[in-house]
Amino acid sequence: MPTYTMEVFRWSGTGYNAQYDTSYTATFDDNDDSVGGSSDSDETVSINGGAAGATNGSPYKIAISFTDTDGNSHVEDFNFFHTSDGGWHFAAEPGSAFTTGATLGSYQSHSVGWDYDEVVCFASGTKIQTSLGEVSVEHLVSGDLVKTSDASFKPLAMNLCRSVSAKLLRENEKLRPVRITTGALGNGLPTRDLLVSRQHRMLVSSKISQRMFGEKETLIAAIRLTALPGIFVDNDIANIDYHHLLFDTHEVIFAEGAPSESLYSGAEALQTLAPEARAEILQLFPEFTKMQTKGNAARLIPSAKDQKRLVDRHATNAQPLLHST
């Protein structure tokens, strides 16, 4: 059964307008991709390694105002769940300014339910260019020097992994990888078939991008690229391990020779994700809250609508996504 781990805060007696000085680690065991509460008899959660118990009640995504530890005001979504001992806990979303010591403010709005779905990462077996040559992504460790698009080598901060079982792939089509076949991006890239998650962004470098955005290079989600020949959702994969590569700053690195993004975890990153995808990194990897990406995105990330327009123009004009320089 898949396991999901996240940093959470226990809802205080006063709830809103309270400072939260202690965080906990929640570990969910679940056979599906959603937090269901009392409607899901197979879902359990453990807090700080304690006994696992069933969740109950309904899970909520609640927009709440708060003040961060620097005194700045925000409004963000928080994911709430209720434990069997009668306690409410909540998790902030990826890139959130809400950390230990922040003060929760007032309720704004809510919806019922939240998901574990949509990862942004490379599949095991992917060759990444490093100072030692090409290395399989699953063998990379913190401190390894990875080649970036500015021709330098940057130390890897974290390599985070999640295994997705055959059962979970059957139950959640959104977890199936996108296959980018050899040469499909243009200029002979990638040099081998490349498997990435749907939301993983690949670099596009073209005159079409320059005309549309005033930027030759942009980052486009893999799922958008499936409108092009040789790029498709691979429904034949039995199971898969996904890896997130995190650096101090957002980087363009090379996977199977093709330029692609590292994990982007800054405040701007939230604006590039669909609402249902924003909780994924924190839910799966509690370390994420301690490693925030500095600075801006490595390249322009167009809106979803503009990404589709860009890909459609490439398809109509039969132009490669990566032009030779």
CSV table of C-alpha atoms in Angstrom, one decimal:
chain,number,residue,atom,x,y,z
A,1,MET,CA,0.0,0.0,0.0
A,2,PRO,CA,1.5,3.4,-0.9
A,3,THR,CA,2.8,5.6,1.9
A,4,TYR,CA,2.6,9.4,1.9
A,5,THR,CA,4.6,11.5,4.4
A,6,MET,CA,4.1,15.2,5.2
A,7,GLU,CA,4.8,17.9,7.7
A,8,VAL,CA,1.6,19.0,9.5
A,9,PHE,CA,0.5,21.3,12.4
A,10,ARG,CA,-2.0,20.3,15.0
A,11,TRP,CA,-5.1,22.5,15.0
A,12,SER,CA,-4.9,24.5,18.3
A,13,GLY,CA,-7.7,25.0,20.8
A,14,THR,CA,-8.2,28.5,19.4
A,15,GLY,CA,-7.7,27.5,15.8
A,16,TYR,CA,-7.7,30.7,13.9
A,17,ASN,CA,-5.7,33.7,15.0
A,18,ALA,CA,-3.2,31.4,16.7
A,19,GLN,CA,0.6,31.0,16.5
A,20,TYR,CA,1.9,27.5,15.6
A,21,ASP,CA,5.3,26.8,17.1
A,22,THR,CA,5.4,23.0,16.7
A,23,SER,CA,5.1,20.8,13.6
A,24,TYR,CA,4.6,17.0,13.3
A,25,THR,CA,5.2,14.3,10.8
A,26,ALA,CA,2.1,12.6,9.5
A,27,THR,CA,2.4,9.3,7.6
A,28,PHE,CA,-0.6,8.1,5.6
A,29,ASP,CA,-1.1,4.5,4.3
A,30,ASP,CA,-3.7,4.5,1.6
A,31,ASN,CA,-4.7,2.3,-1.4
A,32,ASP,CA,-5.9,5.2,-3.5
A,33,ASP,CA,-4.8,8.7,-4.4
A,34,SER,CA,-7.2,10.8,-2.3
A,35,VAL,CA,-7.7,11.6,1.4
A,36,GLY,CA,-11.1,10.3,2.1
A,37,GLY,CA,-11.6,10.5,5.9
A,38,SER,CA,-14.4,8.4,7.2
A,39,SER,CA,-15.5,7.5,3.7
A,40,ASP,CA,-12.2,5.5,3.2
A,41,SER,CA,-11.9,2.4,5.4
A,42,ASP,CA,-8.5,1.6,4.0
A,43,GLU,CA,-6.9,4.9,5.0
A,44,THR,CA,-4.8,5.2,8.2
A,45,VAL,CA,-2.5,7.9,9.5
A,46,SER,CA,0.3,8.0,12.1
A,47,ILE,CA,1.5,11.2,13.8
A,48,ASN,CA,5.2,11.3,14.8
A,49,GLY,CA,5.6,7.6,14.5
A,50,GLY,CA,2.8,6.8,16.8
A,51,ALA,CA,0.2,4.1,16.4
A,52,ALA,CA,-1.6,4.3,13.0
A,53,GLY,CA,-5.3,4.9,13.2
A,54,ALA,CA,-8.2,5.5,10.8
A,55,THR,CA,-9.0,9.0,9.6
A,56,ASN,CA,-12.5,10.2,10.1
A,57,GLY,CA,-14.8,13.0,9.3
A,58,SER,CA,-14.3,14.8,6.0
A,59,PRO,CA,-10.9,16.3,4.7
A,60,TYR,CA,-11.0,19.9,3.8
A,61,LYS,CA,-8.9,22.3,1.7
A,62,ILE,CA,-9.3,25.7,3.5
A,63,ALA,CA,-8.1,29.1,2.3
A,64,ILE,CA,-6.8,31.0,5.4
A,65,SER,CA,-5.0,34.3,5.9
A,66,PHE,CA,-1.8,34.2,8.0
A,67,THR,CA,1.2,36.1,8.9
A,68,ASP,CA,4.6,34.6,8.3
A,69,THR,CA,7.6,34.8,10.7
A,70,ASP,CA,8.8,38.0,9.0
A,71,GLY,CA,5.5,39.7,9.6
A,72,ASN,CA,4.2,39.5,6.0
A,73,SER,CA,0.6,38.7,5.2
A,74,HIS,CA,-0.6,35.9,3.0
A,75,VAL,CA,-3.7,33.9,2.0
A,76,GLU,CA,-3.1,30.3,1.0
A,77,ASP,CA,-4.8,26.9,0.9
A,78,PHE,CA,-4.2,24.4,3.8
A,79,ASN,CA,-5.1,20.7,3.7
A,80,PHE,CA,-7.0,19.5,6.8
A,81,PHE,CA,-7.7,16.0,8.0
A,82,HIS,CA,-9.2,14.5,11.2
A,83,THR,CA,-7.5,11.7,13.2
A,84,SER,CA,-9.0,8.9,15.1
A,85,ASP,CA,-8.0,10.5,18.5
A,86,GLY,CA,-10.3,13.4,17.7
A,87,GLY,CA,-7.6,15.8,16.6
A,88,TRP,CA,-7.5,18.0,13.5
A,89,HIS,CA,-4.2,18.5,11.7
A,90,PHE,CA,-3.4,20.6,8.6
A,91,ALA,CA,-0.6,20.7,6.1
A,92,ALA,CA,0.6,23.8,4.2
A,93,GLU,CA,1.2,23.5,0.4
A,94,PRO,CA,4.5,23.3,-1.5
A,95,GLY,CA,6.4,26.6,-1.4
A,96,SER,CA,4.2,28.0,1.3
A,97,ALA,CA,5.4,30.9,3.5
A,98,PHE,CA,3.7,29.2,6.4
A,99,THR,CA,6.4,27.7,8.6
A,100,THR,CA,6.9,26.9,12.3
A,101,GLY,CA,6.3,30.2,14.2
A,102,ALA,CA,3.8,31.6,11.7
A,103,THR,CA,0.4,32.9,12.9
A,104,LEU,CA,-2.8,31.6,11.3
A,105,GLY,CA,-5.4,34.3,10.6
A,106,SER,CA,-9.0,34.0,9.5
A,107,TYR,CA,-11.1,31.6,7.3
A,108,GLN,CA,-11.6,32.7,3.7
A,109,SER,CA,-13.3,29.8,1.9
A,110,HIS,CA,-13.1,26.0,1.6
A,111,SER,CA,-13.8,22.9,-0.5
A,112,VAL,CA,-14.1,19.2,0.5
A,113,GLY,CA,-11.3,16.7,-0.2
A,114,TRP,CA,-7.7,16.8,-1.4
A,115,ASP,CA,-5.5,14.4,-3.4
A,116,TYR,CA,-2.1,12.9,-3.3
A,117,ASP,CA,-1.8,13.0,-7.1
A,118,GLU,CA,0.4,14.5,-9.8
A,119,VAL,CA,4.2,14.3,-9.4
A,120,VAL,CA,6.8,16.4,-11.1
A,121,CYS,CA,9.9,14.3,-11.8
A,122,PHE,CA,12.1,11.9,-13.7
A,123,ALA,CA,11.7,8.1,-13.9
A,124,SER,CA,14.4,5.7,-12.6
A,125,GLY,CA,16.9,4.8,-15.2
A,126,THR,CA,17.0,8.3,-16.7
A,127,LYS,CA,20.6,9.3,-17.4
A,128,ILE,CA,21.5,12.8,-16.0
A,129,GLN,CA,24.7,14.6,-17.1
A,130,THR,CA,27.1,15.2,-14.2
A,131,SER,CA,30.8,16.0,-13.7
A,132,LEU,CA,31.4,12.3,-13.9
A,133,GLY,CA,29.5,11.8,-17.1
A,134,GLU,CA,26.0,10.4,-17.4
A,135,VAL,CA,24.7,8.9,-14.2
A,136,SER,CA,21.3,7.1,-13.6
A,137,VAL,CA,19.0,9.4,-11.7
A,138,GLU,CA,18.5,6.8,-8.9
A,139,HIS,CA,22.2,6.8,-8.1
A,140,LEU,CA,22.5,10.6,-7.6
A,141,VAL,CA,23.1,11.7,-4.0
A,142,SER,CA,23.3,15.1,-2.3
A,143,GLY,CA,26.5,16.9,-3.2
A,144,ASP,CA,26.9,15.3,-6.7
A,145,LEU,CA,27.7,17.9,-9.3
A,146,VAL,CA,25.1,18.1,-12.0
A,147,LYS,CA,25.6,19.9,-15.4
A,148,THR,CA,23.4,22.9,-15.9
A,149,SER,CA,22.5,24.9,-19.0
A,150,ASP,CA,25.0,27.6,-18.2
A,151,ALA,CA,27.8,25.1,-18.7
A,152,SER,CA,28.6,24.9,-15.0
A,153,PHE,CA,28.1,22.1,-12.4
A,154,LYS,CA,25.8,22.7,-9.5
A,155,PRO,CA,25.7,20.5,-6.3
A,156,LEU,CA,22.5,18.5,-5.9
A,157,ALA,CA,20.6,19.4,-2.7
A,158,MET,CA,18.2,16.4,-2.6
A,159,ASN,CA,17.2,13.4,-4.7
A,160,LEU,CA,13.7,12.5,-3.5
A,161,CYS,CA,12.0,9.3,-4.7
A,162,ARG,CA,8.5,7.9,-4.8
A,163,SER,CA,7.5,4.4,-6.1
A,164,VAL,CA,4.2,4.1,-7.9
A,165,SER,CA,2.8,0.6,-8.0
A,166,ALA,CA,1.0,-1.1,-10.8
A,167,LYS,CA,-2.2,-1.0,-8.8
A,168,LEU,CA,-1.9,2.8,-8.3
A,169,LEU,CA,-1.2,3.4,-11.9
A,170,ARG,CA,-4.3,1.4,-12.9
A,171,GLU,CA,-6.4,3.5,-10.4
A,172,ASN,CA,-4.9,6.9,-11.3
A,173,GLU,CA,-4.2,7.6,-14.9
A,174,LYS,CA,-2.6,10.9,-14.0
A,175,LEU,CA,0.3,9.1,-12.5
A,176,ARG,CA,1.2,7.4,-15.8
A,177,PRO,CA,4.4,8.8,-17.4
A,178,VAL,CA,4.9,10.7,-20.6
A,179,ARG,CA,7.3,9.0,-23.0
A,180,ILE,CA,9.4,11.3,-25.2
A,181,THR,CA,11.0,9.0,-27.8
A,182,THR,CA,14.5,9.4,-29.2
A,183,GLY,CA,14.8,12.6,-31.2
A,184,ALA,CA,11.2,13.7,-30.7
A,185,LEU,CA,12.2,17.1,-29.4
A,186,GLY,CA,14.4,17.8,-32.4
A,187,ASN,CA,18.2,18.1,-32.9
A,188,GLY,CA,18.5,14.4,-32.1
A,189,LEU,CA,17.2,14.8,-28.5
A,190,PRO,CA,16.6,13.0,-26.3
A,191,THR,CA,19.3,10.6,-27.2
A,192,ARG,CA,17.3,7.7,-25.7
A,193,ASP,CA,13.6,7.5,-24.8
A,194,LEU,CA,12.9,9.6,-21.8
A,195,LEU,CA,10.1,9.0,-19.2
A,196,VAL,CA,8.9,11.9,-17.1
A,197,SER,CA,5.8,12.7,-15.1
A,198,ARG,CA,3.0,14.6,-16.8
A,199,GLN,CA,3.7,17.9,-15.1
A,200,HIS,CA,7.5,17.8,-15.6
A,201,ARG,CA,8.6,20.6,-17.8
A,202,MET,CA,11.0,20.3,-20.8
A,203,LEU,CA,12.9,23.2,-22.3
A,204,VAL,CA,11.6,24.5,-25.7
A,205,SER,CA,14.1,26.6,-27.7
A,206,SER,CA,12.7,28.0,-30.9
A,207,LYS,CA,11.9,30.9,-33.1
A,208,ILE,CA,8.2,30.3,-32.5
A,209,SER,CA,8.7,30.8,-28.7
A,210,GLN,CA,10.7,34.0,-29.5
A,211,ARG,CA,7.9,35.4,-31.6
A,212,MET,CA,5.2,34.5,-29.1
A,213,PHE,CA,6.8,35.5,-25.8
A,214,GLY,CA,9.9,37.5,-26.6
A,215,GLU,CA,11.9,34.6,-25.1
A,216,LYS,CA,13.6,31.9,-27.2
A,217,GLU,CA,13.6,29.5,-24.3
A,218,THR,CA,10.5,28.4,-22.3
A,219,LEU,CA,9.6,25.5,-20.1
A,220,ILE,CA,6.6,23.4,-21.1
A,221,ALA,CA,4.8,20.6,-19.3
A,222,ALA,CA,5.4,17.2,-20.8
A,223,ILE,CA,1.6,16.5,-21.0
A,224,ARG,CA,1.3,19.5,-23.3
A,225,LEU,CA,3.9,18.0,-25.7
A,226,THR,CA,1.8,14.9,-26.4
A,227,ALA,CA,0.1,16.7,-29.3
A,228,LEU,CA,3.4,16.2,-31.1
A,229,PRO,CA,4.7,13.1,-32.9
A,230,GLY,CA,6.7,10.7,-30.8
A,231,ILE,CA,5.5,12.0,-27.4
A,232,PHE,CA,2.7,10.2,-25.6
A,233,VAL,CA,1.3,8.9,-22.3
A,234,ASP,CA,2.8,5.4,-21.9
A,235,ASN,CA,0.0,3.1,-20.8
A,236,ASP,CA,2.2,0.0,-20.9
A,237,ILE,CA,4.4,0.8,-17.9
A,238,ALA,CA,3.8,-1.7,-15.2
A,239,ASN,CA,5.2,0.4,-12.3
A,240,ILE,CA,7.6,3.3,-12.0
A,241,ASP,CA,9.9,5.1,-9.6
A,242,TYR,CA,9.8,8.9,-9.9
A,243,HIS,CA,12.7,11.1,-8.7
A,244,HIS,CA,12.6,14.9,-7.8
A,245,LEU,CA,16.0,16.6,-8.2
A,246,LEU,CA,16.2,19.7,-6.0
A,247,PHE,CA,19.0,22.4,-6.1
A,248,ASP,CA,19.4,25.6,-4.2
A,249,THR,CA,18.0,27.4,-7.3
A,250,HIS,CA,15.8,26.3,-10.2
A,251,GLU,CA,18.0,24.9,-12.9
A,252,VAL,CA,17.9,23.6,-16.4
A,253,ILE,CA,19.7,20.2,-16.4
A,254,PHE,CA,20.2,17.5,-19.0
A,255,ALA,CA,18.2,14.2,-19.0
A,256,GLU,CA,19.1,11.8,-21.8
A,257,GLY,CA,20.8,14.8,-23.3
A,258,ALA,CA,17.6,16.9,-23.4
A,259,PRO,CA,17.3,20.1,-21.4
A,260,SER,CA,14.7,19.8,-18.6
A,261,GLU,CA,13.9,21.5,-15.3
A,262,SER,CA,14.9,20.6,-11.8
A,263,LEU,CA,12.3,20.7,-9.1
A,264,TYR,CA,11.1,24.3,-8.6
A,265,SER,CA,9.8,25.0,-5.1
A,266,GLY,CA,9.7,28.8,-4.8
A,267,ALA,CA,6.6,30.9,-4.1
A,268,GLU,CA,6.2,31.5,-7.9
A,269,ALA,CA,6.2,27.7,-8.4
A,270,LEU,CA,2.7,27.5,-6.9
A,271,GLN,CA,1.4,29.8,-9.7
A,272,THR,CA,2.6,27.3,-12.3
A,273,LEU,CA,0.7,24.3,-10.9
A,274,ALA,CA,-2.9,23.4,-11.2
A,275,PRO,CA,-4.6,23.7,-7.8
A,276,GLU,CA,-4.9,19.9,-7.4
A,277,ALA,CA,-1.2,19.5,-7.9
A,278,ARG,CA,0.1,22.0,-5.4
A,279,ALA,CA,0.0,19.8,-2.3
A,280,GLU,CA,1.9,16.9,-3.9
A,281,ILE,CA,5.5,17.6,-3.0
A,282,LEU,CA,4.8,18.4,0.7
A,283,GLN,CA,2.5,15.4,1.0
A,284,LEU,CA,5.1,13.0,-0.3
A,285,PHE,CA,8.3,14.6,0.9
A,286,PRO,CA,8.4,16.4,4.3
A,287,GLU,CA,12.0,17.5,3.6
A,288,PHE,CA,10.6,19.9,1.0
A,289,THR,CA,9.6,22.4,3.6
A,290,LYS,CA,13.2,22.8,4.6
A,291,MET,CA,14.6,23.3,1.1
A,292,GLN,CA,13.0,26.2,-0.6
A,293,THR,CA,14.4,27.1,-4.1
A,294,LYS,CA,16.0,30.6,-4.2
A,295,GLY,CA,15.2,33.1,-6.9
A,296,ASN,CA,12.9,32.9,-9.9
A,297,ALA,CA,12.2,30.2,-12.4
A,298,ALA,CA,15.1,29.2,-14.6
A,299,ARG,CA,13.2,30.1,-17.7
A,300,LEU,CA,9.8,31.6,-18.6
A,301,ILE,CA,6.9,29.3,-17.8
A,302,PRO,CA,3.9,30.3,-19.9
A,303,SER,CA,0.3,29.8,-18.8
A,304,ALA,CA,-1.3,26.5,-19.6
A,305,LYS,CA,-3.3,28.2,-22.4
A,306,ASP,CA,-0.1,29.7,-23.9
A,307,GLN,CA,1.7,26.4,-23.6
A,308,LYS,CA,-1.0,24.8,-25.7
A,309,ARG,CA,-0.8,27.6,-28.3
A,310,LEU,CA,3.0,27.2,-28.5
A,311,VAL,CA,2.8,23.4,-29.0
A,312,ASP,CA,0.0,23.8,-31.6
A,313,ARG,CA,2.1,26.2,-33.6
A,314,HIS,CA,5.0,23.8,-33.6
A,315,ALA,CA,2.7,21.0,-34.8
A,316,THR,CA,1.1,23.1,-37.5
A,317,ASN,CA,4.4,24.3,-38.8
A,318,ALA,CA,6.2,20.9,-38.3
A,319,GLN,CA,8.9,22.7,-36.4
A,320,PRO,CA,11.1,21.0,-33.8
A,321,LEU,CA,11.0,22.1,-30.2
A,322,LEU,CA,14.8,22.3,-30.0
A,323,HIS,CA,16.4,24.2,-32.9
A,324,SER,CA,20.1,23.8,-33.4
A,325,THR,CA,22.1,26.9,-32.6
